[in-house]
GROMACS .gro file of C-alpha atoms in nm:
model
  317
    1MET     CA    1  -2.585  -0.153   1.246
    2LEU     CA    2  -2.334  -0.177   0.964
    3ARG     CA    3  -1.975  -0.182   1.076
    4ARG     CA    4  -1.777   0.043   0.843
    5ARG     CA    5  -1.442  -0.083   0.719
    6GLY     CA    6  -1.218   0.196   0.593
    7LEU     CA    7  -0.961  -0.054   0.466
    8LEU     CA    8  -1.202  -0.270   0.272
    9VAL     CA    9  -1.408   0.015   0.137
   10LEU     CA   10  -1.086   0.155  -0.005
   11CYS     CA   11  -0.966  -0.188  -0.118
   12LEU     CA   12  -1.289  -0.276  -0.291
   13GLY     CA   13  -1.294   0.057  -0.470
   14LEU     CA   14  -1.669   0.112  -0.434
   15ALA     CA   15  -1.688   0.490  -0.423
   16LEU     CA   16  -1.986   0.604  -0.219
   17ALA     CA   17  -1.905   0.970  -0.276
   18LYS     CA   18  -1.794   1.172  -0.575
   19PRO     CA   19  -1.415   1.148  -0.614
   20PRO     CA   20  -1.216   1.468  -0.567
   21PRO     CA   21  -1.108   1.661  -0.877
   22GLU     CA   22  -0.755   1.519  -0.878
   23LYS     CA   23  -0.565   1.244  -1.053
   24ARG     CA   24  -0.630   0.888  -0.937
   25ASP     CA   25  -0.375   0.619  -1.021
   26ARG     CA   26  -0.518   0.268  -1.062
   27VAL     CA   27  -0.193   0.116  -1.184
   28HIS     CA   28  -0.041  -0.138  -0.946
   29HIS     CA   29   0.329  -0.054  -0.948
   30GLY     CA   30   0.597  -0.305  -0.857
   31GLN     CA   31   0.795  -0.201  -0.552
   32GLU     CA   32   1.159  -0.105  -0.558
   33LEU     CA   33   1.347  -0.336  -0.322
   34SER     CA   34   1.574  -0.058  -0.194
   35ASP     CA   35   1.653   0.307  -0.250
   36HIS     CA   36   2.025   0.230  -0.256
   37PRO     CA   37   2.215   0.170  -0.582
   38HIS     CA   38   2.255  -0.198  -0.670
   39ASP     CA   39   2.630  -0.188  -0.705
   40ASP     CA   40   2.827  -0.441  -0.502
   41ARG     CA   41   3.140  -0.227  -0.540
   42GLN     CA   42   2.970   0.036  -0.322
   43GLY     CA   43   2.852  -0.212  -0.061
   44PHE     CA   44   2.566  -0.452  -0.003
   45GLN     CA   45   2.298  -0.222   0.142
   46TYR     CA   46   2.071  -0.285  -0.155
   47ASP     CA   47   2.098  -0.661  -0.102
   48HIS     CA   48   2.039  -0.624   0.271
   49GLU     CA   49   1.718  -0.429   0.222
   50ALA     CA   50   1.602  -0.658  -0.059
   51PHE     CA   51   1.661  -0.971   0.149
   52LEU     CA   52   1.547  -0.843   0.489
   53GLY     CA   53   1.315  -0.551   0.416
   54LYS     CA   54   1.410  -0.195   0.501
   55GLU     CA   55   1.310  -0.199   0.868
   56GLN     CA   56   1.473  -0.532   0.951
   57ALA     CA   57   1.787  -0.425   0.765
   58LYS     CA   58   1.818  -0.134   1.009
   59THR     CA   59   1.798  -0.379   1.298
   60PHE     CA   60   2.067  -0.602   1.149
   61ASP     CA   61   2.290  -0.296   1.107
   62GLN     CA   62   2.321  -0.289   1.487
   63LEU     CA   63   2.420  -0.654   1.528
   64THR     CA   64   2.764  -0.807   1.565
   65PRO     CA   65   2.878  -1.044   1.288
   66GLU     CA   66   2.813  -1.339   1.518
   67GLU     CA   67   2.456  -1.227   1.585
   68SER     CA   68   2.397  -1.161   1.215
   69ARG     CA   69   2.515  -1.509   1.116
   70GLU     CA   70   2.308  -1.672   1.387
   71ARG     CA   71   1.991  -1.499   1.275
   72LEU     CA   72   2.068  -1.562   0.911
   73GLY     CA   73   2.085  -1.934   0.987
   74LYS     CA   74   1.734  -1.923   1.131
   75ILE     CA   75   1.611  -1.732   0.826
   76VAL     CA   76   1.762  -1.993   0.592
   77ASP     CA   77   1.564  -2.264   0.773
   78ARG     CA   78   1.247  -2.067   0.699
   79ILE     CA   79   1.335  -2.005   0.335
   80ASP     CA   80   1.391  -2.379   0.276
   81ARG     CA   81   1.020  -2.453   0.275
   82ASP     CA   82   1.043  -2.812   0.150
   83ARG     CA   83   1.312  -2.893   0.410
   84ASP     CA   84   1.540  -3.062   0.158
   85GLY     CA   85   1.852  -2.885   0.282
   86PHE     CA   86   1.883  -2.655  -0.019
   87VAL     CA   87   1.758  -2.307  -0.104
   88THR     CA   88   1.649  -2.270  -0.465
   89GLN     CA   89   1.610  -1.955  -0.670
   90ALA     CA   90   1.230  -1.990  -0.646
   91GLU     CA   91   1.248  -2.014  -0.266
   92LEU     CA   92   1.475  -1.710  -0.253
   93LYS     CA   93   1.233  -1.515  -0.471
   94ASP     CA   94   0.937  -1.615  -0.252
   95TRP     CA   95   1.125  -1.500   0.058
   96ILE     CA   96   1.214  -1.164  -0.097
   97LYS     CA   97   0.853  -1.110  -0.202
   98HIS     CA   98   0.743  -1.198   0.151
   99THR     CA   99   0.980  -0.947   0.312
  100GLN     CA  100   0.882  -0.673   0.067
  101ASN     CA  101   0.511  -0.736   0.129
  102ARG     CA  102   0.542  -0.770   0.504
  103TYR     CA  103   0.314  -0.469   0.554
  104ILE     CA  104   0.035  -0.665   0.384
  105PHE     CA  105   0.071  -0.966   0.611
  106GLU     CA  106   0.094  -0.741   0.915
  107ASN     CA  107  -0.229  -0.574   0.808
  108VAL     CA  108  -0.400  -0.912   0.772
  109GLN     CA  109  -0.268  -1.020   1.111
  110LYS     CA  110  -0.395  -0.699   1.270
  111ASN     CA  111  -0.747  -0.755   1.141
  112TRP     CA  112  -0.761  -1.135   1.165
  113ARG     CA  113  -0.924  -1.159   1.508
  114ASP     CA  114  -1.204  -0.925   1.402
  115TYR     CA  115  -1.324  -1.185   1.153
  116ASP     CA  116  -1.210  -1.522   1.292
  117ARG     CA  117  -1.480  -1.513   1.556
  118ASP     CA  118  -1.461  -1.881   1.654
  119GLY     CA  119  -1.082  -1.881   1.671
  120ASP     CA  120  -1.034  -2.184   1.446
  121GLY     CA  121  -0.763  -2.020   1.232
  122ARG     CA  122  -0.992  -1.978   0.931
  123ILE     CA  123  -1.258  -1.727   0.829
  124ALA     CA  124  -1.585  -1.857   0.691
  125TRP     CA  125  -1.793  -1.631   0.471
  126PRO     CA  126  -2.075  -1.600   0.732
  127GLU     CA  127  -1.816  -1.489   0.991
  128PHE     CA  128  -1.685  -1.219   0.762
  129LYS     CA  129  -2.029  -1.109   0.645
  130ASN     CA  130  -2.172  -1.082   0.995
  131ALA     CA  131  -1.867  -0.906   1.138
  132THR     CA  132  -1.862  -0.660   0.848
  133TYR     CA  133  -2.226  -0.585   0.780
  134GLY     CA  134  -2.387  -0.693   1.107
  135TYR     CA  135  -2.751  -0.697   1.000
  136TYR     CA  136  -3.028  -0.930   1.119
  137GLU     CA  137  -3.197  -1.190   0.901
  138GLY     CA  138  -3.495  -1.030   0.725
  139GLU     CA  139  -3.382  -0.676   0.814
  140GLU     CA  140  -3.111  -0.630   0.553
  141PHE     CA  141  -2.976  -0.276   0.588
  142GLY     CA  142  -3.317  -0.169   0.714
  143ASP     CA  143  -3.190   0.140   0.898
  144LEU     CA  144  -2.964   0.268   0.622
  145GLU     CA  145  -3.060   0.535   0.373
  146ASP     CA  146  -2.855   0.405   0.079
  147LYS     CA  147  -2.949   0.037   0.098
  148GLN     CA  148  -2.871  -0.032  -0.267
  149SER     CA  149  -2.509   0.078  -0.237
  150TYR     CA  150  -2.453  -0.155   0.056
  151ARG     CA  151  -2.627  -0.442  -0.120
  152LYS     CA  152  -2.386  -0.392  -0.411
  153MET     CA  153  -2.092  -0.382  -0.172
  154LEU     CA  154  -2.207  -0.706  -0.007
  155ALA     CA  155  -2.247  -0.879  -0.344
  156ARG     CA  156  -1.906  -0.755  -0.453
  157ASP     CA  157  -1.744  -0.879  -0.130
  158GLU     CA  158  -1.905  -1.221  -0.172
  159ARG     CA  159  -1.790  -1.252  -0.533
  160ARG     CA  160  -1.434  -1.157  -0.437
  161PHE     CA  161  -1.440  -1.394  -0.140
  162LYS     CA  162  -1.539  -1.678  -0.375
  163ALA     CA  163  -1.261  -1.586  -0.616
  164ALA     CA  164  -1.002  -1.587  -0.337
  165ASP     CA  165  -1.133  -1.918  -0.197
  166ARG     CA  166  -0.932  -2.157  -0.413
  167ASP     CA  167  -1.085  -2.482  -0.283
  168GLY     CA  168  -1.442  -2.355  -0.304
  169ASP     CA  169  -1.546  -2.429   0.055
  170MET     CA  170  -1.623  -2.062   0.136
  171VAL     CA  171  -1.382  -2.082   0.428
  172ALA     CA  172  -1.069  -1.870   0.385
  173THR     CA  173  -0.726  -1.969   0.501
  174ARG     CA  174  -0.492  -1.686   0.595
  175GLU     CA  175  -0.344  -1.686   0.244
  176GLU     CA  176  -0.689  -1.685   0.082
  177PHE     CA  177  -0.802  -1.403   0.309
  178THR     CA  178  -0.489  -1.209   0.216
  179ALA     CA  179  -0.581  -1.256  -0.150
  180PHE     CA  180  -0.930  -1.129  -0.070
  181LEU     CA  181  -0.800  -0.813   0.099
  182HIS     CA  182  -0.516  -0.750  -0.147
  183PRO     CA  183  -0.613  -0.913  -0.478
  184GLU     CA  184  -0.370  -0.706  -0.684
  185GLU     CA  185  -0.084  -0.902  -0.520
  186PHE     CA  186  -0.203  -1.243  -0.645
  187ASP     CA  187  -0.190  -1.361  -1.006
  188TYR     CA  188  -0.502  -1.575  -0.973
  189MET     CA  189  -0.703  -1.270  -0.861
  190LYS     CA  190  -0.619  -1.064  -1.169
  191ASP     CA  191  -0.954  -1.132  -1.336
  192ILE     CA  192  -1.155  -1.008  -1.039
  193VAL     CA  193  -0.941  -0.691  -1.018
  194VAL     CA  194  -1.015  -0.622  -1.385
  195THR     CA  195  -1.388  -0.689  -1.333
  196GLU     CA  196  -1.408  -0.449  -1.038
  197THR     CA  197  -1.219  -0.183  -1.229
  198ILE     CA  198  -1.465  -0.205  -1.518
  199GLU     CA  199  -1.757  -0.178  -1.278
  200ASP     CA  200  -1.604   0.133  -1.121
  201ILE     CA  201  -1.530   0.314  -1.448
  202ASP     CA  202  -1.776   0.183  -1.709
  203LYS     CA  203  -2.060   0.430  -1.669
  204ASN     CA  204  -2.263   0.327  -1.977
  205GLY     CA  205  -2.254  -0.042  -1.886
  206ASP     CA  206  -2.122  -0.173  -2.217
  207GLY     CA  207  -1.836  -0.367  -2.059
  208TYR     CA  208  -1.566  -0.141  -2.203
  209VAL     CA  209  -1.389   0.177  -2.090
  210GLN     CA  210  -1.420   0.473  -2.326
  211VAL     CA  211  -1.174   0.760  -2.315
  212ASP     CA  212  -1.417   0.992  -2.135
  213GLU     CA  213  -1.482   0.722  -1.874
  214TYR     CA  214  -1.107   0.675  -1.837
  215ILE     CA  215  -1.059   1.049  -1.779
  216GLY     CA  216  -1.367   1.076  -1.560
  217ASP     CA  217  -1.221   0.822  -1.317
  218MET     CA  218  -0.924   1.051  -1.254
  219TYR     CA  219  -1.066   1.398  -1.291
  220THR     CA  220  -1.391   1.584  -1.226
  221PRO     CA  221  -1.387   1.931  -1.387
  222GLU     CA  222  -1.519   2.241  -1.222
  223SER     CA  223  -1.781   2.433  -1.416
  224GLY     CA  224  -1.616   2.650  -1.680
  225GLU     CA  225  -1.266   2.533  -1.587
  226PRO     CA  226  -1.029   2.464  -1.878
  227GLU     CA  227  -0.899   2.111  -1.896
  228PRO     CA  228  -0.558   2.088  -1.725
  229GLU     CA  229  -0.256   1.996  -1.930
  230TRP     CA  230  -0.209   1.665  -1.749
  231VAL     CA  231  -0.563   1.560  -1.845
  232GLN     CA  232  -0.489   1.632  -2.212
  233SER     CA  233  -0.172   1.425  -2.170
  234GLU     CA  234  -0.376   1.138  -2.025
  235ARG     CA  235  -0.610   1.148  -2.326
  236GLN     CA  236  -0.306   1.103  -2.548
  237GLN     CA  237  -0.178   0.824  -2.325
  238PHE     CA  238  -0.512   0.649  -2.373
  239LEU     CA  239  -0.476   0.668  -2.751
  240ASP     CA  240  -0.107   0.585  -2.772
  241PHE     CA  241  -0.054   0.328  -2.497
  242ARG     CA  242  -0.382   0.207  -2.342
  243ASP     CA  243  -0.599   0.136  -2.648
  244LEU     CA  244  -0.370  -0.125  -2.802
  245ASP     CA  245  -0.603  -0.228  -3.087
  246ARG     CA  246  -0.699   0.135  -3.164
  247ASP     CA  247  -1.073   0.071  -3.152
  248GLY     CA  248  -1.144   0.369  -2.926
  249ARG     CA  249  -1.214   0.170  -2.609
  250LEU     CA  250  -1.044  -0.060  -2.359
  251ASP     CA  251  -1.146  -0.425  -2.336
  252ARG     CA  252  -1.063  -0.661  -2.049
  253ALA     CA  253  -0.719  -0.751  -2.180
  254GLU     CA  254  -0.624  -0.387  -2.233
  255ILE     CA  255  -0.749  -0.292  -1.887
  256GLY     CA  256  -0.542  -0.573  -1.735
  257HIS     CA  257  -0.237  -0.453  -1.926
  258TRP     CA  258  -0.300  -0.102  -1.794
  259ILE     CA  259  -0.367  -0.162  -1.423
  260LEU     CA  260  -0.153  -0.474  -1.372
  261PRO     CA  261   0.145  -0.425  -1.602
  262GLN     CA  262   0.418  -0.685  -1.635
  263ASP     CA  263   0.685  -0.480  -1.460
  264TYR     CA  264   1.051  -0.555  -1.421
  265ASP     CA  265   1.058  -0.846  -1.175
  266HIS     CA  266   1.280  -0.708  -0.898
  267PRO     CA  267   1.252  -1.012  -0.664
  268GLU     CA  268   1.339  -1.249  -0.951
  269VAL     CA  269   1.647  -1.048  -1.049
  270GLU     CA  270   1.768  -1.020  -0.689
  271ALA     CA  271   1.717  -1.392  -0.626
  272LYS     CA  272   1.928  -1.470  -0.934
  273HIS     CA  273   2.197  -1.228  -0.812
  274LEU     CA  274   2.217  -1.377  -0.462
  275LEU     CA  275   2.224  -1.729  -0.603
  276TYR     CA  276   2.496  -1.651  -0.855
  277GLU     CA  277   2.719  -1.478  -0.600
  278SER     CA  278   2.683  -1.750  -0.336
  279ASP     CA  279   2.661  -2.076  -0.534
  280LYS     CA  280   3.023  -2.191  -0.504
  281ASP     CA  281   2.972  -2.537  -0.658
  282LYS     CA  282   2.749  -2.397  -0.935
  283ASP     CA  283   2.470  -2.654  -0.887
  284GLN     CA  284   2.199  -2.383  -0.911
  285ARG     CA  285   2.099  -2.416  -0.546
  286LEU     CA  286   2.240  -2.301  -0.215
  287THR     CA  287   2.328  -2.496   0.095
  288LYS     CA  288   2.294  -2.329   0.431
  289GLN     CA  289   2.672  -2.317   0.456
  290GLU     CA  290   2.706  -2.143   0.119
  291ILE     CA  291   2.470  -1.871   0.238
  292LEU     CA  292   2.647  -1.837   0.573
  293ASP     CA  293   2.982  -1.818   0.397
  294ASN     CA  294   2.850  -1.516   0.207
  295TRP     CA  295   2.663  -1.373   0.507
  296ASN     CA  296   2.795  -1.022   0.446
  297MET     CA  297   2.600  -0.989   0.120
  298PHE     CA  298   2.276  -1.117   0.276
  299VAL     CA  299   2.274  -0.950   0.619
  300GLY     CA  300   2.622  -0.801   0.681
  301SER     CA  301   2.641  -0.599   1.000
  302GLN     CA  302   2.731  -0.230   0.981
  303ALA     CA  303   2.819  -0.214   1.353
  304THR     CA  304   3.168  -0.073   1.406
  305ASN     CA  305   3.222  -0.143   1.775
  306TYR     CA  306   3.145  -0.512   1.815
  307GLY     CA  307   3.241  -0.508   2.182
  308GLU     CA  308   2.986  -0.243   2.265
  309ASP     CA  309   2.691  -0.345   2.480
  310LEU     CA  310   2.402  -0.294   2.239
  311THR     CA  311   2.091  -0.201   2.430
  312ARG     CA  312   1.844  -0.196   2.143
  313LYS     CA  313   1.589  -0.477   2.161
  314HIS     CA  314   1.608  -0.707   1.858
  315ASP     CA  315   1.294  -0.900   1.766
  316GLU     CA  316   1.333  -1.227   1.583
  317LEU     CA  317   1.217  -1.228   1.223
   0.00000   0.00000   0.00000
C-alpha cells in the first residue's frame, strides 16, 4: 500500500487534484533575517536574530553576559569549519544561512529515520523508494485507481534524487537528501526546479509557459465569473516583467528568473557587517578573541538582573 507523504507531495508540486481558485505563488523569496530595524544605534537585536535565529536569540536574551560569552565561544568553534583558528566572511555567511534555514534541517532530521532503514547514516534510493511507495515487485501500484499519476510521481522523485546525488552513487548523504527535499535552497538544484515547474504549468507540452498557462497555475475561474483585478494585473506582470524577450512565452531562463530571483543577499550583507565591526586588525578575518571582544553585537544578553536564578532550561546550539 502506498505510503502518502504530505511533505513530499507538496514539495514535488505534483497536483493530484484541481487547485483552488486562488493565487498561488511559485516565487522562492529570500528570508528577512529579522523583523527589527538594522540600526546599531538602536541596539543589536537585528544582529542577534541574524546570527542566532529568532528562537535562539530569545534564549540568549535570558542569559547572563558570562553565559552568553561561553556559548558564543562554542559557536565560533563550529563556524570555523576548516579549524584554522580564523572565521572568514564566507564561514560567517554559511553560519547565518544555516541558522536561518534551521527549520529545514530540523524537518530533515525529523524524517530521517523513516528512510534510513538500515541506520548507516545514508539513504539509498531503494530505501527511499520502498519506504515511500511500498509496492511489491511485479505489482506496481496494483491496488490504486490512478496508477499513472503515481508512476509519474515515482519517476519525478527518482530524477530529483539523481540530481541531488552529487557523486552519482544513488546513495544520499544528509546534505544531498536535504537538497532532494528542498531543492529551491540549493544552487545546483535550480535546473530541476525549473524543469518541474514547466511540467506543472506547461499544459500544451511545448516546453514553454504561455500567459494563459501562467494565469491558469494561479487561478481557476468560476463559470461566468468576471476576471478579478489581480488576475488582470498578473497578465500585465507577465508581459512587463516575466517575458523578458517579449516573444509571448517564458523559456527556461525566464522561468528561472521568475521563480528563483537573485534577491538581495541578506546573509552576505550581514556577514560583511559583522566582520567589519569586529575585525580590529583589519586582516579580513576574525579570531575567536575578536568575536568574543564584540560579543554584545553577536549574542548580547538582554537580561537585567544577572544575579537572578534563571530557571528556564537552555539547550546548547
